XYZ file of C-alpha atoms in Angstrom:
781
model
C 0.000 0.000 0.000
C 1.641 3.256 -0.981
C 1.045 6.785 -2.185
C 0.933 7.169 -5.947
C 0.428 9.851 -8.594
C -2.570 12.041 -9.276
C -5.648 9.813 -9.598
C -7.362 9.768 -12.981
C -11.154 9.617 -12.626
C -12.943 7.015 -14.731
C -14.011 8.099 -18.170
C -17.575 9.295 -18.462
C -19.798 10.113 -21.375
C -19.535 13.757 -22.477
C -22.137 15.992 -20.819
C -25.087 17.318 -22.698
C -24.192 20.501 -24.510
C -25.767 23.690 -23.171
C -28.548 25.305 -25.204
C -27.187 26.862 -28.355
C -29.805 29.617 -28.499
C -27.999 32.920 -28.794
C -28.922 35.368 -26.009
C -30.554 38.641 -27.029
C -28.320 41.610 -27.533
C -27.395 43.558 -24.417
C -26.422 47.214 -24.103
C -22.746 47.784 -24.699
C -20.509 47.887 -21.637
C -16.972 49.222 -21.298
C -14.101 46.775 -21.430
C -13.458 46.979 -17.692
C -16.877 47.511 -16.147
C -16.682 49.717 -13.060
C -20.335 50.534 -12.461
C -22.382 48.284 -10.213
C -25.909 47.066 -10.607
C -28.489 49.294 -8.904
C -28.441 48.570 -5.207
C -31.472 46.631 -4.068
C -30.240 46.203 -0.527
C -28.338 48.154 2.111
C -24.622 47.494 2.394
C -23.222 44.862 4.695
C -22.883 45.555 8.400
C -19.481 45.376 10.043
C -18.887 42.079 11.847
C -19.325 41.770 15.585
C -15.997 41.795 17.422
C -14.787 38.309 18.183
C -11.421 36.875 19.100
C -8.796 38.846 17.205
C -5.677 37.002 16.071
C -2.410 38.854 16.550
C -0.477 39.747 13.409
C 3.238 40.211 13.957
C 6.533 40.236 12.117
C 8.666 37.159 12.343
C 10.801 37.442 15.498
C 13.885 36.276 13.647
C 13.757 39.395 11.523
C 15.044 37.494 8.495
C 11.886 37.241 6.428
C 12.206 40.340 4.240
C 10.931 39.155 0.908
C 13.778 40.491 -1.205
C 14.683 37.410 -3.245
C 12.855 35.076 -0.891
C 12.286 31.472 -1.869
C 9.830 29.368 0.098
C 10.475 25.669 -0.093
C 7.591 23.277 0.167
C 7.668 19.703 1.411
C 9.314 18.579 -1.792
C 7.707 21.454 -3.668
C 8.434 25.084 -4.464
C 6.146 28.001 -5.195
C 6.648 29.645 -8.585
C 4.862 32.809 -9.722
C 4.468 34.674 -12.977
C 2.775 38.016 -13.304
C 2.702 41.636 -12.328
C 6.033 42.321 -10.660
C 6.148 46.004 -9.713
C 8.307 46.790 -6.695
C 8.467 43.337 -5.189
C 4.708 43.046 -5.040
C 4.912 39.298 -4.839
C 8.328 38.975 -3.287
C 10.615 39.791 -6.183
C 12.471 42.603 -4.413
C 12.671 46.283 -5.221
C 12.436 47.637 -8.746
C 10.425 46.485 -11.717
C 10.323 42.812 -12.568
C 10.035 41.964 -16.239
C 6.473 41.067 -17.094
C 5.985 37.383 -17.609
C 9.232 36.365 -15.942
C 8.817 33.699 -13.315
C 10.381 33.910 -9.916
C 10.487 31.876 -6.716
C 10.347 32.732 -3.040
C 13.793 32.141 -1.558
C 15.341 32.315 1.885
C 13.034 30.466 4.279
C 14.703 27.210 5.269
C 13.346 24.022 6.809
C 9.786 24.893 5.941
C 7.255 24.020 3.296
C 4.221 25.706 1.785
C 0.892 23.918 1.876
C -1.114 26.522 -0.013
C -0.697 29.992 -1.512
C -3.400 32.533 -2.389
C -3.243 36.003 -3.921
C -5.491 39.048 -4.103
C -4.918 42.392 -5.808
C -2.154 43.820 -3.630
C -1.526 41.130 -1.073
C -0.907 37.423 -0.732
C -0.938 34.677 1.887
C 0.623 31.249 2.296
C 0.335 28.404 4.789
C 3.786 27.193 5.840
C 4.608 23.900 7.555
C 7.883 22.729 9.013
C 10.262 24.657 11.267
C 8.586 28.029 10.655
C 5.026 26.775 10.322
C 2.229 29.300 10.329
C 0.209 31.624 8.130
C 2.283 34.318 6.407
C 0.930 37.384 4.596
C 2.475 40.250 2.646
C 1.068 43.520 1.332
C 1.957 46.569 -0.758
C 0.065 49.815 -0.288
C 0.694 51.239 -3.779
C 1.629 49.816 -7.179
C 4.717 52.000 -7.513
C 6.171 51.201 -4.095
C 9.789 50.115 -4.502
C 10.558 48.691 -1.071
C 10.491 44.928 -0.702
C 7.483 43.727 1.321
C 7.998 41.995 4.638
C 6.341 38.740 5.608
C 4.069 38.944 8.622
C 2.762 36.007 10.596
C -0.825 35.606 11.744
C -1.299 33.649 14.968
C -4.461 31.773 15.903
C -3.363 30.649 19.361
C -2.418 26.970 19.587
C -4.200 26.033 16.371
C -3.003 26.518 12.786
C -4.457 27.432 9.425
C -5.466 24.599 7.089
C -7.051 26.589 4.245
C -6.856 30.162 2.931
C -8.417 32.268 0.212
C -7.820 35.813 -1.061
C -9.657 38.168 -3.418
C -8.931 41.868 -3.970
C -7.782 42.944 -0.465
C -9.703 40.350 1.571
C -8.237 37.240 3.221
C -10.086 34.385 4.928
C -8.547 31.422 6.766
C -9.869 28.195 8.283
C -8.039 26.609 11.214
C -7.649 22.968 12.194
C -10.100 23.631 15.051
C -12.753 24.401 12.460
C -12.829 28.172 13.108
C -12.784 30.851 10.397
C -11.094 34.276 10.486
C -11.533 37.115 8.008
C -9.657 40.403 7.523
C -8.817 42.944 4.822
C -5.947 45.310 4.177
C -8.293 48.204 3.418
C -12.044 47.685 3.345
C -14.970 49.660 4.685
C -16.900 46.600 5.841
C -14.215 44.085 6.844
C -11.892 44.595 9.839
C -8.152 44.879 9.309
C -7.319 42.514 12.185
C -8.152 38.803 11.747
C -11.636 38.448 13.254
C -13.279 35.173 14.166
C -16.658 34.538 12.542
C -19.563 33.301 14.663
C -20.983 29.856 13.838
C -21.272 26.412 15.455
C -19.969 24.132 12.679
C -16.517 22.725 11.876
C -15.052 24.465 8.829
C -12.728 22.618 6.441
C -12.529 24.940 3.399
C -13.096 28.620 2.717
C -13.619 30.943 -0.256
C -14.082 34.703 -0.395
C -15.255 37.472 -2.685
C -14.854 41.213 -2.309
C -16.990 41.373 0.833
C -18.473 37.920 1.332
C -17.151 34.623 2.694
C -18.185 31.027 2.014
C -17.463 28.219 4.495
C -17.592 24.474 3.770
C -18.120 22.288 6.848
C -17.081 18.725 7.544
C -20.738 17.747 7.047
C -20.804 19.045 3.478
C -22.857 22.107 4.437
C -22.167 25.638 3.173
C -22.293 28.740 5.386
C -22.156 32.341 4.174
C -21.164 35.630 5.791
C -20.914 39.234 4.684
C -22.685 41.458 2.156
C -25.680 40.052 0.282
C -26.368 43.130 -1.845
C -25.964 41.098 -5.039
C -27.099 37.729 -3.690
C -23.554 36.362 -3.183
C -24.573 34.771 0.143
C -27.337 32.684 -1.431
C -29.662 33.473 1.495
C -32.538 34.983 -0.506
C -33.757 38.542 -0.762
C -34.670 38.974 2.903
C -31.092 38.955 4.228
C -29.246 42.154 3.212
C -26.130 41.183 5.132
C -25.109 39.082 8.111
C -22.547 39.529 10.863
C -22.572 35.828 11.710
C -22.193 32.901 9.324
C -25.510 31.412 8.251
C -26.189 28.076 6.571
C -27.413 28.321 2.979
C -30.786 26.594 3.234
C -31.108 26.009 -0.497
C -28.119 23.622 -0.289
C -29.258 21.795 2.865
C -30.474 18.740 0.943
C -27.138 18.119 -0.825
C -23.587 17.439 0.328
C -21.111 19.913 -1.072
C -17.528 18.932 -1.921
C -16.056 22.270 -3.101
C -16.860 25.986 -2.892
C -15.770 28.923 -5.067
C -16.224 32.689 -5.023
C -15.853 35.483 -7.543
C -16.063 39.163 -6.808
C -19.825 39.081 -6.162
C -20.888 35.611 -7.262
C -20.494 32.151 -5.739
C -20.502 28.485 -6.714
C -20.552 25.020 -5.167
C -19.932 21.531 -6.550
C -21.636 18.680 -4.721
C -20.154 15.295 -3.913
C -22.065 13.823 -6.840
C -20.455 16.521 -9.059
C -23.442 18.834 -9.685
C -22.779 22.563 -10.075
C -24.799 25.262 -8.254
C -24.294 29.028 -8.697
C -25.710 32.234 -7.227
C -24.981 35.950 -6.779
C -24.391 38.711 -9.316
C -25.214 37.768 -12.894
C -24.843 41.275 -14.305
C -22.283 40.089 -16.847
C -23.576 36.552 -17.097
C -21.008 35.157 -14.642
C -23.594 32.669 -13.318
C -24.448 31.615 -16.863
C -28.201 32.211 -16.459
C -28.939 34.522 -19.346
C -29.443 38.256 -19.595
C -32.817 38.515 -17.863
C -31.586 37.952 -14.321
C -29.049 40.393 -12.866
C -28.994 38.708 -9.441
C -29.484 35.046 -8.531
C -30.589 35.121 -4.912
C -30.388 31.384 -4.090
C -28.174 28.524 -5.331
C -29.454 27.231 -8.665
C -28.330 24.009 -10.300
C -26.718 24.357 -13.740
C -27.361 21.813 -16.481
C -23.752 21.054 -17.382
C -23.805 17.422 -16.314
C -21.196 16.149 -13.893
C -18.414 18.618 -13.185
C -14.778 17.608 -12.818
C -13.671 21.014 -11.479
C -14.510 24.726 -11.835
C -13.330 28.187 -10.799
C -14.673 31.719 -10.420
C -12.838 34.788 -11.673
C -13.766 38.356 -10.786
C -16.584 38.586 -13.338
C -16.399 35.253 -15.165
C -16.589 31.522 -14.463
C -15.023 28.406 -15.994
C -16.124 24.773 -15.614
C -14.599 21.483 -16.749
C -17.182 18.691 -17.219
C -16.247 15.152 -16.258
C -16.293 13.998 -19.866
C -13.708 16.542 -21.015
C -13.770 20.025 -22.508
C -14.225 23.524 -21.038
C -17.196 25.857 -20.648
C -17.191 29.540 -19.669
C -19.534 32.436 -19.028
C -19.330 36.052 -17.870
C -17.037 38.919 -18.784
C -15.038 38.489 -21.963
C -13.658 42.032 -22.259
C -10.089 40.705 -22.387
C -10.894 37.288 -23.822
C -11.003 35.619 -20.386
C -14.123 33.656 -21.370
C -12.287 32.292 -24.405
C -14.311 34.160 -27.033
C -13.378 36.582 -29.836
C -12.778 40.139 -28.542
C -13.108 41.958 -31.870
C -15.154 45.154 -32.061
C -18.180 43.248 -33.358
C -17.992 40.569 -30.664
C -19.837 40.714 -27.358
C -17.809 41.661 -24.291
C -19.570 39.163 -22.070
C -21.131 35.699 -22.388
C -24.474 35.400 -20.618
C -24.870 31.615 -20.850
C -22.419 28.771 -20.544
C -20.664 28.269 -23.869
C -18.020 25.741 -24.817
C -14.459 26.992 -25.275
C -12.829 25.560 -28.375
C -9.881 23.810 -26.792
C -10.579 20.144 -27.524
C -11.842 17.313 -25.348
C -8.997 17.360 -22.842
C -9.755 16.376 -19.276
C -8.781 19.283 -17.039
C -7.489 18.764 -13.501
C -6.672 22.353 -12.485
C -8.357 25.674 -13.275
C -7.677 29.247 -12.126
C -9.153 32.635 -12.988
C -8.185 36.176 -12.023
C -9.624 39.568 -12.903
C -9.218 39.166 -16.656
C -7.157 36.026 -17.284
C -7.724 32.281 -17.108
C -5.595 29.126 -16.910
C -6.255 25.411 -17.268
C -4.051 22.333 -16.799
C -4.919 18.976 -18.364
C -4.466 15.464 -17.054
C -1.968 15.076 -19.921
C 0.250 17.811 -18.401
C -0.628 20.568 -20.883
C -0.973 24.115 -19.576
C -3.310 26.557 -21.380
C -3.762 30.279 -20.715
C -5.926 33.027 -22.197
C -7.246 36.506 -21.482
C -5.226 39.595 -20.580
C -1.464 39.246 -20.559
C -0.711 42.957 -20.237
C 0.974 42.456 -16.878
C 2.586 39.150 -17.660
C 0.014 37.071 -15.799
C -0.173 34.483 -18.581
C 3.515 34.462 -19.409
C 5.777 36.699 -21.477
C 5.124 34.902 -24.762
C 1.393 35.613 -24.488
C 1.718 39.190 -23.203
C 2.322 40.758 -26.607
C -0.220 41.953 -29.107
C -3.195 42.521 -26.812
C -5.486 39.974 -25.138
C -5.461 36.306 -26.035
C -9.083 35.369 -26.641
C -8.744 31.623 -26.869
C -6.673 29.081 -24.918
C -3.080 28.746 -26.061
C -0.408 26.388 -24.752
C 1.555 28.347 -22.158
C 5.293 28.247 -21.512
C 5.626 25.926 -18.537
C 7.365 27.107 -15.352
C 11.026 26.097 -15.414
C 10.580 23.593 -12.600
C 7.829 21.846 -14.569
C 10.001 21.786 -17.673
C 12.664 20.028 -15.583
C 10.150 17.335 -14.813
C 8.478 18.601 -11.634
C 4.821 17.878 -10.996
C 2.405 20.826 -11.169
C 0.249 20.620 -8.051
C -2.042 23.643 -8.114
C -2.645 27.003 -9.791
C -3.769 30.156 -7.980
C -4.725 33.397 -9.725
C -4.643 36.846 -8.159
C -6.092 39.927 -9.795
C -3.218 40.190 -12.303
C -0.862 37.430 -11.208
C -0.518 33.665 -11.301
C 1.037 31.264 -8.800
C 2.050 27.696 -9.552
C 2.643 25.187 -6.796
C 5.123 22.623 -8.111
C 7.128 19.735 -6.796
C 10.722 20.582 -7.604
C 12.661 17.442 -8.487
C 15.918 19.136 -7.502
C 14.664 19.517 -3.934
C 13.516 15.943 -3.504
C 15.522 13.092 -2.025
C 15.014 9.373 -2.062
C 13.010 7.850 0.736
C 15.007 7.034 3.866
C 17.660 9.756 3.496
C 18.176 12.202 6.356
C 17.515 15.947 6.165
C 20.579 17.958 5.195
C 19.883 20.597 7.833
C 19.014 23.337 5.372
C 15.924 22.301 3.474
C 12.799 20.510 4.591
C 12.300 17.787 2.000
C 9.605 15.275 1.274
C 10.485 11.920 -0.293
C 10.311 11.749 -4.052
C 9.527 8.044 -3.698
C 6.145 6.863 -2.378
C 6.004 6.095 1.344
C 5.116 2.395 1.638
C 2.293 1.757 4.105
C 1.390 -1.804 5.085
C -2.199 -2.252 6.270
C -3.542 -5.523 7.612
C -6.955 -6.427 9.028
C -7.852 -9.702 10.731
C -10.832 -11.028 12.656
C -8.989 -13.387 15.030
C -12.138 -14.981 16.511
C -10.918 -14.746 20.130
C -7.739 -16.612 19.214
C -4.224 -16.081 20.524
C -1.232 -15.187 18.345
C 1.320 -17.862 17.440
C 4.545 -17.849 15.465
C 2.931 -19.769 12.597
C -0.260 -17.709 12.524
C 1.769 -14.507 12.064
C 4.036 -15.822 9.299
C 2.037 -13.896 6.668
C 2.225 -10.732 8.775
C 6.028 -10.865 8.913
C 6.149 -11.142 5.129
C 3.772 -8.242 4.450
C 4.442 -5.808 7.286
C 8.188 -5.374 6.797
C 7.568 -3.865 3.371
C 6.012 -0.836 5.052
C 7.613 2.247 6.592
C 4.299 2.661 8.386
C 2.500 -0.481 9.610
C -1.204 -0.508 10.556
C -2.766 -3.661 12.005
C -6.506 -3.726 12.702
C -7.817 -6.632 14.776
C -11.395 -7.679 15.514
C -12.806 -10.130 18.075
C -9.579 -9.969 20.074
C -11.545 -10.583 23.266
C -15.096 -11.940 23.209
C -15.383 -12.522 26.943
C -18.413 -10.957 28.615
C -16.149 -9.710 31.392
C -14.256 -7.386 29.027
C -17.468 -6.085 27.460
C -18.997 -5.491 30.901
C -15.888 -3.651 32.104
C -15.939 -1.371 29.074
C -19.658 -0.688 29.557
C -19.126 0.067 33.253
C -16.439 2.623 32.482
C -18.700 4.346 29.934
C -21.663 4.352 32.327
C -19.495 5.814 35.070
C -18.397 8.635 32.797
C -21.977 9.317 31.727
C -23.353 9.399 35.269
C -20.557 11.643 36.510
C -20.996 14.049 33.609
C -24.797 14.102 34.037
C -24.486 14.724 37.799
C -22.034 17.537 37.153
C -24.547 19.088 34.785
C -27.328 18.744 37.371
C -25.269 20.484 40.040
C -24.680 23.400 37.708
C -28.384 23.630 36.878
C -29.457 23.767 40.534
C -27.996 27.246 40.713
C -30.470 28.358 38.039
C -33.479 27.068 39.978
C -35.134 25.964 36.738
C -36.461 22.469 36.048
C -36.022 22.982 32.309
C -32.423 24.121 32.798
C -31.771 21.122 35.053
C -33.114 18.687 32.452
C -31.064 20.304 29.701
C -27.885 20.185 31.799
C -28.413 16.487 32.631
C -28.902 15.576 28.948
C -25.917 17.681 27.939
C -23.773 16.105 30.643
C -24.774 12.567 29.639
C -23.906 13.305 26.019
C -20.577 14.784 27.088
C -19.785 11.584 28.954
C -20.802 9.462 25.956
C -18.539 11.516 23.710
C -15.600 11.335 26.091
C -12.304 11.354 24.214
C -9.212 10.345 26.099
C -6.765 10.769 23.235
C -4.396 8.238 24.821
C -2.082 6.559 22.303
C -1.798 3.372 24.411
C -4.789 1.822 26.166
C -5.057 -1.962 26.350
C -8.073 -3.402 28.189
C -7.347 -7.093 28.528
C -4.737 -9.846 28.649
C -5.721 -10.960 25.137
C -5.185 -7.456 23.813
C -1.734 -7.277 25.403
C -0.817 -10.671 23.899
C -1.493 -9.384 20.397
C 0.337 -6.116 21.025
C 3.423 -7.970 22.284
C 3.357 -10.511 19.422
C 3.186 -7.822 16.746
C 6.053 -5.920 18.374
C 8.242 -9.021 18.428
C 7.474 -9.926 14.811
C 8.325 -6.449 13.565
C 11.609 -6.285 15.408
C 13.677 -3.448 16.845
C 13.627 -1.341 13.650
C 9.999 -0.418 14.328
C 8.627 1.783 17.118
C 5.101 1.779 18.479
C 2.921 4.815 17.746
C -0.513 3.585 18.879
C -1.868 0.538 20.714
C -5.536 1.025 21.510
C -8.152 -1.602 22.379
C -11.922 -1.388 22.829
C -13.197 -4.839 23.857
C -12.691 -6.922 20.680
C -11.357 -4.145 18.442
C -7.661 -3.280 18.561
C -5.560 -0.863 16.501
C -1.769 -1.257 16.418
C 0.393 1.261 14.540
C 4.188 1.111 14.145
C 6.719 3.247 12.260
C 10.099 2.315 10.810
C 13.047 4.169 12.304
C 13.880 5.814 8.945
C 10.487 7.524 8.881
C 10.070 8.089 12.624
C 11.621 11.617 12.748
C 8.952 12.796 10.302
C 5.917 11.294 12.083
C 3.972 12.916 14.941
C 1.143 11.026 16.697
C -1.760 13.417 17.362
C -4.789 11.660 18.883
C -6.492 8.304 19.384
C -10.041 7.424 20.375
C -12.719 4.722 20.188
C -16.495 4.607 19.796
C -18.901 1.753 20.485
C -21.882 0.904 18.258
C -22.658 -2.574 19.588
C -24.715 -3.735 22.579
C -27.419 -1.143 23.439
C -25.989 1.134 20.759
C -22.737 1.815 22.605
C -21.172 -1.562 23.414
C -17.568 -2.088 22.413
C -18.222 -5.421 20.694
C -18.961 -3.337 17.557
C -17.591 0.084 16.652
C -14.166 1.467 15.829
C -10.800 2.679 17.055
C -9.242 5.622 15.199
C -5.884 7.379 15.322
C -4.626 10.664 13.891
C -0.998 11.352 12.975
C 1.088 13.689 10.872
C 3.529 12.315 8.288
C 5.805 15.071 7.006
C 3.324 17.863 6.231
C 0.242 15.645 5.758
C -2.307 14.478 8.315
C -3.349 10.828 8.132
C -6.336 9.224 9.872
C -6.350 5.471 10.569
C -9.558 3.605 11.421
C -10.204 -0.046 12.190
C -13.830 -1.069 12.629
C -16.142 -3.992 13.241
C -19.658 -3.356 11.915
C -23.007 -5.065 12.445
C -23.177 -8.675 11.259
C -25.696 -10.806 9.267
C -26.707 -10.728 5.611
C -29.773 -8.490 5.776
C -28.444 -5.796 8.110
C -27.035 -3.550 5.392
C -28.756 -0.427 6.720
C -27.393 -1.093 10.208
C -23.876 -1.369 8.806
C -24.349 1.932 6.989
C -25.589 3.516 10.204
C -22.553 2.177 12.087
C -20.297 3.800 9.493
C -21.936 7.203 9.873
C -21.941 7.020 13.690
C -18.229 6.197 13.660
C -17.509 8.925 11.129
C -19.252 11.584 13.220
C -18.234 10.454 16.685
C -14.847 8.791 16.842
C -12.796 11.917 16.039
C -14.567 15.271 16.294
C -13.619 18.908 16.023
C -12.412 18.865 19.626
C -9.694 16.321 18.858
C -6.136 17.231 17.965
C -5.916 16.523 14.248
C -9.601 17.238 13.664
C -12.535 15.298 12.281
C -11.943 12.080 10.307
C -12.690 13.657 6.932
C -10.696 16.816 7.666
C -7.510 14.747 7.359
C -5.558 14.759 4.139
C -5.923 10.994 3.778
C -7.931 8.317 5.571
C -7.179 4.588 5.734
C -10.120 2.466 6.919
C -9.776 -1.265 7.529
C -11.691 -3.908 9.414
C -14.390 -6.540 9.448
C -17.052 -4.423 7.773
C -19.402 -7.420 7.446
C -20.826 -6.494 4.018
C -21.842 -9.692 2.235
C -22.144 -11.082 -1.292
C -25.802 -11.249 -2.331
C -25.839 -14.581 -4.152
C -27.123 -18.064 -3.309
C -24.429 -19.844 -1.282
C -23.774 -22.609 -3.806
C -23.471 -20.097 -6.653
C -20.989 -18.009 -4.651
C -18.944 -21.098 -3.745
C -18.749 -22.084 -7.425
C -17.500 -18.617 -8.432
C -15.008 -18.553 -5.559
C -13.513 -21.957 -6.374
C -13.167 -21.037 -10.049
C -11.442 -17.746 -9.136
C -14.254 -15.742 -10.698
C -13.785 -12.891 -8.231
C -15.165 -10.225 -10.582
C -18.633 -11.810 -10.553
C -18.609 -11.999 -6.775
C -17.708 -8.321 -6.531
C -20.634 -7.362 -8.795
C -22.929 -8.640 -6.034
C -20.914 -7.198 -3.148
C -23.007 -5.120 -0.731
C -20.216 -2.641 0.049
C -19.646 -1.840 -3.623
C -23.401 -1.361 -4.020
C -23.685 0.985 -1.028
C -20.756 3.101 -2.207
C -22.324 3.383 -5.673
C -25.615 4.520 -4.083
C -23.821 7.066 -1.902
C -25.128 5.510 1.317
C -21.778 4.724 2.965
C -18.041 5.191 2.419
C -18.628 7.940 -0.151
C -15.312 9.078 -1.612
C -13.433 5.981 -0.440
C -11.544 3.806 -2.899
C -10.470 0.186 -2.776
C -7.651 -1.607 -4.503
C -8.412 -4.423 -6.946
C -9.594 -7.652 -5.299
C -7.592 -10.546 -6.760
C -8.244 -13.175 -4.112
C -11.137 -15.243 -2.826
C -13.691 -14.414 -0.124
C -12.392 -14.066 3.448
C -15.634 -15.272 5.102
C -16.823 -17.811 6.260
C -14.613 -20.893 6.823
C -14.758 -23.880 9.076
C -12.308 -23.174 11.898
C -8.764 -24.238 11.067
C -9.541 -25.160 7.450
C -9.876 -23.597 4.001
C -13.365 -25.038 3.587
C -16.305 -22.672 3.337
C -18.831 -22.774 6.178
C -20.432 -26.230 6.363
C -22.367 -25.555 9.580
C -26.193 -25.564 9.562
C -26.055 -21.788 8.913
C -24.382 -22.386 5.503
C -23.219 -18.766 5.318
C -22.455 -17.364 1.866
C -18.780 -16.750 1.000
C -18.206 -12.979 1.220
C -15.578 -10.242 1.384
C -16.270 -9.027 4.911
C -12.671 -7.924 5.594
C -11.795 -4.746 3.696
C -9.213 -1.982 3.339
C -10.293 1.380 1.873
C -8.669 4.772 1.411
C -9.883 8.326 0.965
C -7.783 11.232 -0.284
C -9.312 14.442 1.054
C -7.090 17.412 0.246
C -5.453 17.323 -3.142
C -3.797 20.690 -2.538
C -1.842 19.296 0.405
C -0.980 15.961 -1.132
C -0.226 17.626 -4.433
C -3.078 15.863 -6.163
C -1.576 12.499 -5.240
C -4.051 9.778 -4.415
C -3.469 6.724 -2.301
C -2.461 3.894 -4.622
C -3.457 0.461 -3.342
C -2.210 -3.041 -3.877
C -4.211 -5.687 -2.001
C -3.073 -9.177 -1.156
C -4.467 -12.167 0.668
C -2.273 -13.693 3.416
């Protein structure tokens, strides 16, 4: 099991083409439209004061951005674009338009993400000098080199950022969101915490509005709704606390985007919704609707990715190709900019670039970029300030996509990870091959480097049926596990004794009673029966959701036997990271000494879904850790048994997902991690007559068995494990055998051969992992 290259989604049929009816003629508008639509609503209110993060210069005093280069974990940030007076870290004086430059000077650090507005930028740095760094220029002709400033959020750190014009918004690993602006009449200059009760994972911002994506797939909005950018309808002129967009409540959103005054969201099933200003057609809804007050689904079929520029939008359907709408004054919508041509496109129209599949898109004020899965980079729109490269900056705007000169690092063979567009600038995040080292080499003391080779991860899951480990029974484990730098072993039915289950239940009950009593004592001071009842319920729930975080917690002699046996079989080259048991479920995690300096254990917890809904005979144990600059979540689970209990298994999955690691845990919610590995006895069965399944299994017809696999069916329906992937199954069913034999169950129950034991992976943040998925190779012991 190891990390591999950028995943290529399966091919899909091309989406239905948008209506070809030409929109009616609109009044002519100037090339760069400055006027706004007539105000239908009062301006936004300033936000209520909340916790203000402290902005400060780096104490080392060595972060002046004159010729600064910021190294990423095996990546480097490269920018092309407007380069007056060191605006983006190129030092004093004028930088030739279209030249590319790199941030230099910061050592032993890496950049997770970079974002740019009109006259400022921000980047999330990991490593020795981890934190959120920003830089600003007050005037375009300023010659002094800008200085990096850090933004502190207490003990937490930023995990996502966005910029537009002079506004910046950041989400922290605690799920909070902060917003600030360098100079804005509505937005405070100091980072100000927004008010809401959800856990944020991603953010996007416009000129004076903010979008927030939660770990539940919900979208919140804050700021000015004068043009409908919040999607909250016509009755909300502005809001000083983040509100959920009700029109998206019935769907789960995967990505959010924001233009100057318009917004977009792509759901987990790849549908595109848009809302906000449509004055120049940037929502693609024709010329008869200047504002779209609530999210409206677009008929472009399934969307691979999209982006919002200032006044235009670009979308890449799953079947290939590009569509655009909105302002085309400088050719940014990919249409002819001649005197007789329209300066804006009011409905989605296809850009003539061919049926490439596009992985990355970016759009600024008047330029656009797209990167294909075949490693081709296209750019179009205004190149007057070098934002699309020197070769395209001559002769006026480029009104259709042209192959762009690749950044030098990409030409050398580096992988392009992401593209970010400011108002008149472009940033590329690339993996620089010259900075990478082979796996297992030590740091050289100057640069923080990620391995250029995949990190091998060995994952094993085994329902041991209350058995004890022996030298022979672990022979397969010795063969498989020593191929991994990180070893994860999930065990089920380690201890089936009623004593262990009762002890676990007693501990949980004790916590619940104590927490409920504590809540009751607090309520007595209020003298209210209603308050007392609420405090008792709240206290009981707090006890049920108790999270110890302990890396090592073994409950029984059987659990300790397995822990000791695994340690001995791995040998002295491996160190223990986690050893956590909950009745019959046990998670053991070890790291090879060559990788150990780059791994930090963060949190570990368990949740019961078994007896009476909380028993530890069913449920999961989960651990959170950081490997280099990426956060990894490990889960081993044992779900509800029996053929017909598919819905119960799905419910177990969702209860584990929501409860085992929450926003209060170091490392965050399960799905807020960059990657998730989930293994265990998931108990999903093959829905075939037993004799038919046995025949297919004995003839090695595994493909037919998998067509009738309940887990595959539930994933396809979106009912469980959405977004998780599984390696190819090239071995027979793992359930159910007569004990000690390779014969399928011959007991009176005659249980159908099935793949109950599974290993799945989910890659959550492509920007952190550089678009790399988790490549899987599965094997049977």
